XYZ file of C-alpha atoms in Angstrom:
416
model
C -17.148 64.560 -92.579
C -15.563 61.571 -90.875
C -17.641 60.023 -88.096
C -15.567 59.404 -85.010
C -15.231 55.868 -83.734
C -16.927 56.644 -80.445
C -19.789 58.495 -82.174
C -20.387 55.477 -84.350
C -20.364 53.006 -81.445
C -22.880 55.184 -79.616
C -25.060 55.364 -82.705
C -25.040 51.616 -83.213
C -25.852 51.001 -79.561
C -29.085 52.907 -80.050
C -29.930 51.298 -83.391
C -31.621 48.259 -81.874
C -31.390 44.607 -82.832
C -33.179 43.156 -85.831
C -33.211 39.670 -87.270
C -32.219 38.695 -90.792
C -35.149 36.309 -91.129
C -37.815 38.897 -91.993
C -39.819 37.557 -94.978
C -41.237 39.390 -97.971
C -39.029 42.462 -97.736
C -39.805 45.212 -100.202
C -36.389 45.840 -101.630
C -35.198 49.257 -102.690
C -35.809 49.964 -106.356
C -32.289 51.068 -107.254
C -31.410 50.765 -110.921
C -27.649 50.435 -110.543
C -25.708 47.401 -109.321
C -24.033 47.174 -105.934
C -20.288 47.329 -106.501
C -18.303 45.039 -104.203
C -14.502 45.222 -104.076
C -12.413 42.214 -103.096
C -8.830 42.767 -101.935
C -7.004 39.448 -102.203
C -3.335 38.449 -102.354
C -3.382 36.396 -105.552
C 0.385 36.487 -106.085
C 3.275 36.207 -103.619
C 3.676 33.927 -100.566
C 0.001 34.271 -99.556
C -1.352 33.552 -103.018
C -2.988 30.210 -102.223
C -5.179 31.943 -99.649
C -6.013 34.899 -101.855
C -7.002 32.669 -104.756
C -9.334 30.682 -102.485
C -10.902 33.940 -101.289
C -11.812 34.860 -104.851
C -13.012 31.365 -105.763
C -15.401 31.170 -102.812
C -16.842 34.670 -103.174
C -17.347 34.160 -106.901
C -19.035 30.833 -106.156
C -21.341 32.504 -103.613
C -22.413 35.173 -106.100
C -22.867 32.706 -108.975
C -25.185 30.635 -106.792
C -27.362 33.754 -106.485
C -27.027 34.837 -110.116
C -24.981 37.835 -108.934
C -28.100 39.234 -107.257
C -28.450 40.009 -103.541
C -31.595 41.436 -101.968
C -33.008 42.175 -105.398
C -30.017 44.108 -106.766
C -27.340 43.002 -109.155
C -23.776 42.730 -107.850
C -20.640 43.821 -109.673
C -17.548 42.178 -108.171
C -14.234 43.951 -108.736
C -11.179 41.922 -107.650
C -7.820 43.550 -106.916
C -4.568 41.642 -106.348
C -2.669 43.071 -103.367
C 0.268 40.643 -103.818
C 0.542 40.530 -100.021
C 2.311 43.907 -100.045
C 1.035 46.738 -97.789
C 1.791 49.546 -100.266
C 0.081 47.627 -103.064
C -2.926 46.938 -100.840
C -3.304 50.659 -100.201
C -3.001 51.526 -103.888
C -5.571 48.897 -104.836
C -7.939 50.063 -102.105
C -7.707 53.622 -103.418
C -8.454 52.406 -106.952
C -11.506 50.476 -105.772
C -12.854 53.513 -103.937
C -11.897 56.372 -106.263
C -11.973 54.679 -109.662
C -14.524 51.894 -109.238
C -16.710 53.670 -106.653
C -17.328 50.483 -104.694
C -20.076 50.416 -102.088
C -18.139 48.053 -99.811
C -14.901 46.102 -99.611
C -14.192 42.514 -98.559
C -10.661 41.678 -97.403
C -7.698 41.992 -97.451
C -6.035 38.840 -96.171
C -2.883 39.811 -94.282
C -2.744 41.804 -91.061
C -0.067 44.151 -92.411
C -2.214 44.846 -95.481
C -5.273 45.709 -93.404
C -3.264 47.964 -91.098
C -1.952 49.840 -94.154
C -5.429 50.711 -95.463
C -7.766 50.996 -92.487
C -7.237 54.727 -91.875
C -7.910 55.469 -95.537
C -11.091 53.343 -95.604
C -12.275 54.971 -92.385
C -11.663 58.455 -93.780
C -13.606 57.557 -96.928
C -16.351 55.840 -94.895
C -16.152 52.578 -96.856
C -18.009 49.662 -95.238
C -15.418 46.902 -94.954
C -16.005 43.222 -94.185
C -12.607 42.211 -92.914
C -10.777 38.901 -93.198
C -7.463 39.971 -91.677
C -6.828 39.004 -88.070
C -4.965 42.173 -86.955
C -5.908 42.489 -83.278
C -5.972 46.212 -82.654
C -8.351 46.975 -85.505
C -11.149 45.743 -83.257
C -9.588 46.568 -79.905
C -7.793 49.826 -79.021
C -8.257 51.360 -82.473
C -11.574 50.149 -83.894
C -12.921 51.656 -87.082
C -16.624 52.494 -87.370
C -16.548 51.194 -90.929
C -14.882 47.850 -90.276
C -16.124 44.485 -89.041
C -14.156 41.243 -88.815
C -15.963 38.016 -89.722
C -13.137 35.520 -89.107
C -11.323 36.032 -85.793
C -8.501 38.046 -84.315
C -5.070 36.445 -84.527
C -5.335 35.151 -80.964
C -9.065 34.426 -80.740
C -8.795 30.800 -81.891
C -5.461 30.245 -80.138
C -7.007 30.697 -76.682
C -9.225 27.592 -76.900
C -6.323 25.512 -78.223
C -4.195 26.597 -75.256
C -7.042 25.606 -72.947
C -7.413 22.262 -74.721
C -3.647 21.640 -74.610
C -3.580 22.120 -70.843
C -6.790 20.354 -69.860
C -7.113 17.522 -72.347
C -3.720 16.969 -73.967
C -1.958 17.544 -70.617
C 0.929 19.417 -72.243
C 3.256 21.266 -69.888
C 6.038 22.634 -72.132
C 5.588 24.055 -75.621
C 7.763 25.707 -78.284
C 6.072 28.242 -80.564
C 7.168 28.958 -84.115
C 5.433 31.419 -86.421
C 5.790 33.732 -89.391
C 7.569 36.937 -88.384
C 4.772 39.446 -88.960
C 1.802 40.765 -86.988
C -0.417 37.715 -87.481
C 2.245 35.286 -86.246
C 3.273 37.542 -83.350
C -0.275 38.060 -82.104
C -1.369 34.452 -82.469
C 1.616 33.123 -80.530
C 1.230 35.804 -77.872
C -2.408 34.897 -77.284
C -1.611 31.188 -77.137
C 1.278 31.872 -74.774
C -0.841 33.987 -72.449
C -3.629 31.438 -72.086
C -1.218 28.484 -71.891
C 0.864 30.121 -69.159
C -2.233 31.246 -67.271
C -3.323 27.603 -67.312
C -0.067 26.486 -65.730
C 1.954 25.607 -68.838
C 5.363 26.875 -69.941
C 6.488 28.346 -73.266
C 10.144 27.365 -73.305
C 11.120 28.760 -76.724
C 9.791 31.230 -79.306
C 10.987 31.130 -82.925
C 9.930 33.543 -85.684
C 10.709 32.997 -89.356
C 10.514 35.370 -92.367
C 7.232 35.126 -94.255
C 8.992 34.006 -97.436
C 11.390 31.498 -95.851
C 12.909 29.282 -98.581
C 14.408 26.700 -96.193
C 13.310 25.937 -92.624
C 16.253 23.646 -91.866
C 18.163 26.106 -89.677
C 15.027 26.887 -87.659
C 14.055 23.240 -87.224
C 17.555 22.556 -85.912
C 16.982 25.113 -83.123
C 13.842 23.458 -81.713
C 14.257 22.309 -78.102
C 13.439 18.629 -78.046
C 12.366 18.521 -74.393
C 9.060 20.197 -75.319
C 5.797 18.252 -75.276
C 4.674 19.967 -78.469
C 5.422 22.695 -80.968
C 2.733 25.262 -81.762
C 2.785 26.185 -85.448
C 1.560 29.703 -86.259
C 2.058 29.883 -90.022
C 0.036 31.109 -92.991
C -0.225 30.137 -96.652
C 1.932 27.163 -97.632
C 4.503 27.802 -94.887
C 2.986 25.245 -92.497
C 3.320 22.486 -95.066
C 6.920 23.399 -95.894
C 7.959 23.680 -92.249
C 6.331 20.376 -91.326
C 8.031 18.588 -94.213
C 11.467 19.584 -92.901
C 10.414 18.960 -89.305
C 9.708 15.363 -90.306
C 12.915 15.072 -92.320
C 14.836 15.950 -89.151
C 13.058 13.114 -87.337
C 11.316 15.397 -84.830
C 7.681 14.463 -85.392
C 8.210 11.202 -83.503
C 9.699 13.133 -80.570
C 7.536 16.255 -80.346
C 3.821 16.585 -81.043
C 2.640 19.266 -83.471
C -0.359 21.509 -82.896
C -1.323 24.487 -85.011
C -3.174 27.747 -85.365
C -5.966 28.715 -87.747
C -4.052 28.463 -91.003
C -1.175 26.101 -90.185
C -2.853 23.062 -91.779
C -5.611 24.745 -93.679
C -7.585 22.551 -96.065
C -5.799 24.260 -98.961
C -2.526 22.967 -97.466
C -3.768 19.476 -96.583
C -4.413 18.647 -100.228
C -0.633 18.636 -100.773
C 0.167 16.452 -97.767
C 0.177 12.759 -96.937
C 0.063 10.586 -93.842
C 2.571 12.849 -92.072
C -0.310 15.191 -91.279
C -2.513 12.554 -89.636
C -3.317 13.201 -85.996
C -2.175 16.845 -85.932
C -4.516 19.046 -83.890
C -5.336 22.598 -84.931
C -7.837 25.300 -84.044
C -10.056 27.463 -86.238
C -13.433 29.136 -86.546
C -14.157 26.910 -89.561
C -13.749 23.379 -90.890
C -15.061 21.881 -94.105
C -16.315 19.046 -91.885
C -18.713 21.226 -89.877
C -22.088 19.535 -89.543
C -24.591 22.297 -90.198
C -27.051 22.606 -93.106
C -25.358 25.583 -94.805
C -21.887 24.049 -94.683
C -23.151 20.639 -95.782
C -24.242 22.364 -98.987
C -21.227 24.676 -99.369
C -18.279 22.356 -98.689
C -19.281 19.503 -101.066
C -20.129 22.026 -103.788
C -16.760 23.765 -103.421
C -14.992 20.394 -103.450
C -16.868 19.297 -106.568
C -15.866 22.447 -108.442
C -12.260 22.832 -107.301
C -11.274 19.267 -106.293
C -10.330 20.127 -102.698
C -12.043 21.213 -99.493
C -12.656 24.845 -98.544
C -10.730 26.148 -95.539
C -10.060 29.400 -93.703
C -9.565 31.483 -96.826
C -12.512 30.202 -98.836
C -14.714 30.151 -95.758
C -13.847 33.763 -94.948
C -15.262 35.232 -98.139
C -18.221 32.865 -98.315
C -19.187 33.977 -94.797
C -18.614 37.570 -95.911
C -21.081 37.008 -98.727
C -23.638 35.544 -96.315
C -23.350 38.479 -93.926
C -23.444 40.967 -96.813
C -26.620 39.375 -98.155
C -28.242 39.291 -94.721
C -27.487 42.948 -94.065
C -28.710 43.990 -97.519
C -32.017 42.266 -96.868
C -32.378 44.155 -93.598
C -31.785 47.553 -95.242
C -33.850 46.612 -98.323
C -30.746 46.792 -100.527
C -30.189 50.482 -99.730
C -26.423 50.183 -99.453
C -26.106 53.868 -100.295
C -27.217 54.668 -96.735
C -23.841 53.588 -95.411
C -24.398 54.254 -91.731
C -27.645 52.278 -91.642
C -25.987 49.489 -93.629
C -23.116 49.251 -91.134
C -25.565 49.333 -88.222
C -27.441 46.421 -89.816
C -24.240 44.375 -89.901
C -23.099 45.239 -86.391
C -26.495 44.983 -84.736
C -27.634 41.583 -85.995
C -26.675 37.937 -85.995
C -26.351 35.859 -89.135
C -26.548 32.168 -89.912
C -23.467 31.139 -91.906
C -21.424 28.127 -92.926
C -19.279 28.619 -89.804
C -22.352 28.772 -87.547
C -24.189 31.752 -86.107
C -22.091 34.931 -85.940
C -22.670 38.250 -84.241
C -20.446 41.219 -83.469
C -19.222 42.860 -80.301
C -19.199 46.625 -79.751
C -15.831 46.875 -81.527
C -16.992 45.145 -84.701
C -15.328 41.805 -84.011
C -17.095 38.525 -84.506
C -18.303 36.428 -81.582
C -18.721 32.834 -82.713
C -17.777 29.203 -82.246
C -14.172 28.009 -82.319
C -13.416 24.405 -83.213
C -10.613 22.094 -82.156
C -9.819 19.878 -85.132
C -7.792 16.730 -85.805
C -6.422 15.671 -89.176
C -8.012 12.391 -90.229
C -8.614 10.627 -93.518
C -12.113 10.500 -95.002
C -12.972 9.048 -98.416
C -9.284 9.006 -99.300
C -8.594 12.667 -98.471
C -7.183 14.461 -95.442
C -9.717 16.512 -93.489
C -9.859 18.591 -90.314
C -12.357 16.605 -88.240
C -13.988 18.591 -85.439
C -13.313 17.028 -82.027
C -14.428 19.848 -79.710
C -16.537 22.995 -79.977
C -15.937 26.118 -77.882
C -19.146 28.173 -78.253
C -19.430 31.966 -78.545
C -15.735 32.763 -78.174
C -14.976 36.467 -77.711
C -11.802 38.216 -78.808
C -11.173 38.820 -75.095
C -11.508 35.123 -74.222
C -12.203 34.907 -70.470
C -10.267 38.067 -69.639
C -11.797 41.259 -68.322
C -12.295 43.497 -71.351
C -11.401 46.743 -69.574
C -8.204 45.351 -68.104
C -7.320 43.638 -71.397
C -7.462 46.919 -73.304
C -5.187 48.667 -70.816
C -2.322 46.414 -71.953
C -0.287 46.806 -75.145
C -1.418 44.988 -78.264
C 0.103 41.528 -78.578
C 3.512 41.495 -80.235
C 6.756 39.588 -80.584
C 7.697 40.499 -77.022
C 4.380 41.169 -75.297
C 3.482 39.533 -73.095
C 7.022 38.459 -72.176
C 7.315 34.690 -71.793
C 7.790 33.643 -68.178
C 9.775 30.467 -68.749
C 12.008 30.823 -71.783
C 14.989 28.472 -71.697
C 18.089 30.216 -72.967
């Protein structure tokens, strides 16, 4: 029987709040391993992110000798190739062939949207990385939590920062032409316009764009800045042509969560210096867990962890914390999900907790590309604490509106 979304929310509300710090837990004496499935795009245009997801989760488990809360862990990795149909096929294989107890991933919004109904029907606890907004808004799943952010969640603080501290008045947005890019730009636009700014142009490019020249040529040069809402290596490739056209000296560049991810910065030079981006994570975060994780990742793989690596490492931390709470009894799926949703966890990104829809509430960081020890890094210059997916908006009113898209909300000041 499938538990309805509202029944689940009601059940969790009555489950109470526990802490993950309880010592000396008597773990369940289960003989079999916990089977964890990872859906990651290891080939295709999102491959750099998917590979980092696997590297970080494997690193997390190796550090714990593939044992969490007293039980061994079997990790089964499936390559989605960044294709929705493939993601669904791989999810079905993990559930029906490998009998996984939970799934981490997938990466892309369109992948997650293709599998969420199936995972909900099968009651598979899922620790999500994808930013697809409506999965934790109008259509939440009782078996899904997001540990990163919605597409727009980190864009709101950057819009606020752009208005109040950078004093920008006119911005052009450019993003990949799929749900993640649409939603991120829409959220940035909404907060920027509500703060008194103007979005004068919106440009969307195919996810696998071979040449950005024609799009760069369209950019209106009377803007104060261009907001870059790209994923994978697209930010690096767009910026390279943006500079070739001589625009970086005329228009400032700011970016979303993955535009200048650490995995992208390793391929860049001085052209990236000074660019401001927003994210829920930076390898430069000054907390004890991250000060152990980031240098260790860098030592092993010769570059800093970013959004993608951080997402699965945080997933591992939350998984471990929840398993400790339920004494490793992952077979009791409802109690396991309640343990995730009803608690807060200390992670490399900071303390995270979840709202009633299963979306993370946590810090968002404004970052600036600087050079440290000869490498480019995203230095944290401002911290917005406990950012909700609804930002400062009234939740009830927010949910009455359509999900963010290419055309919603309509821009108020587009220059034709």
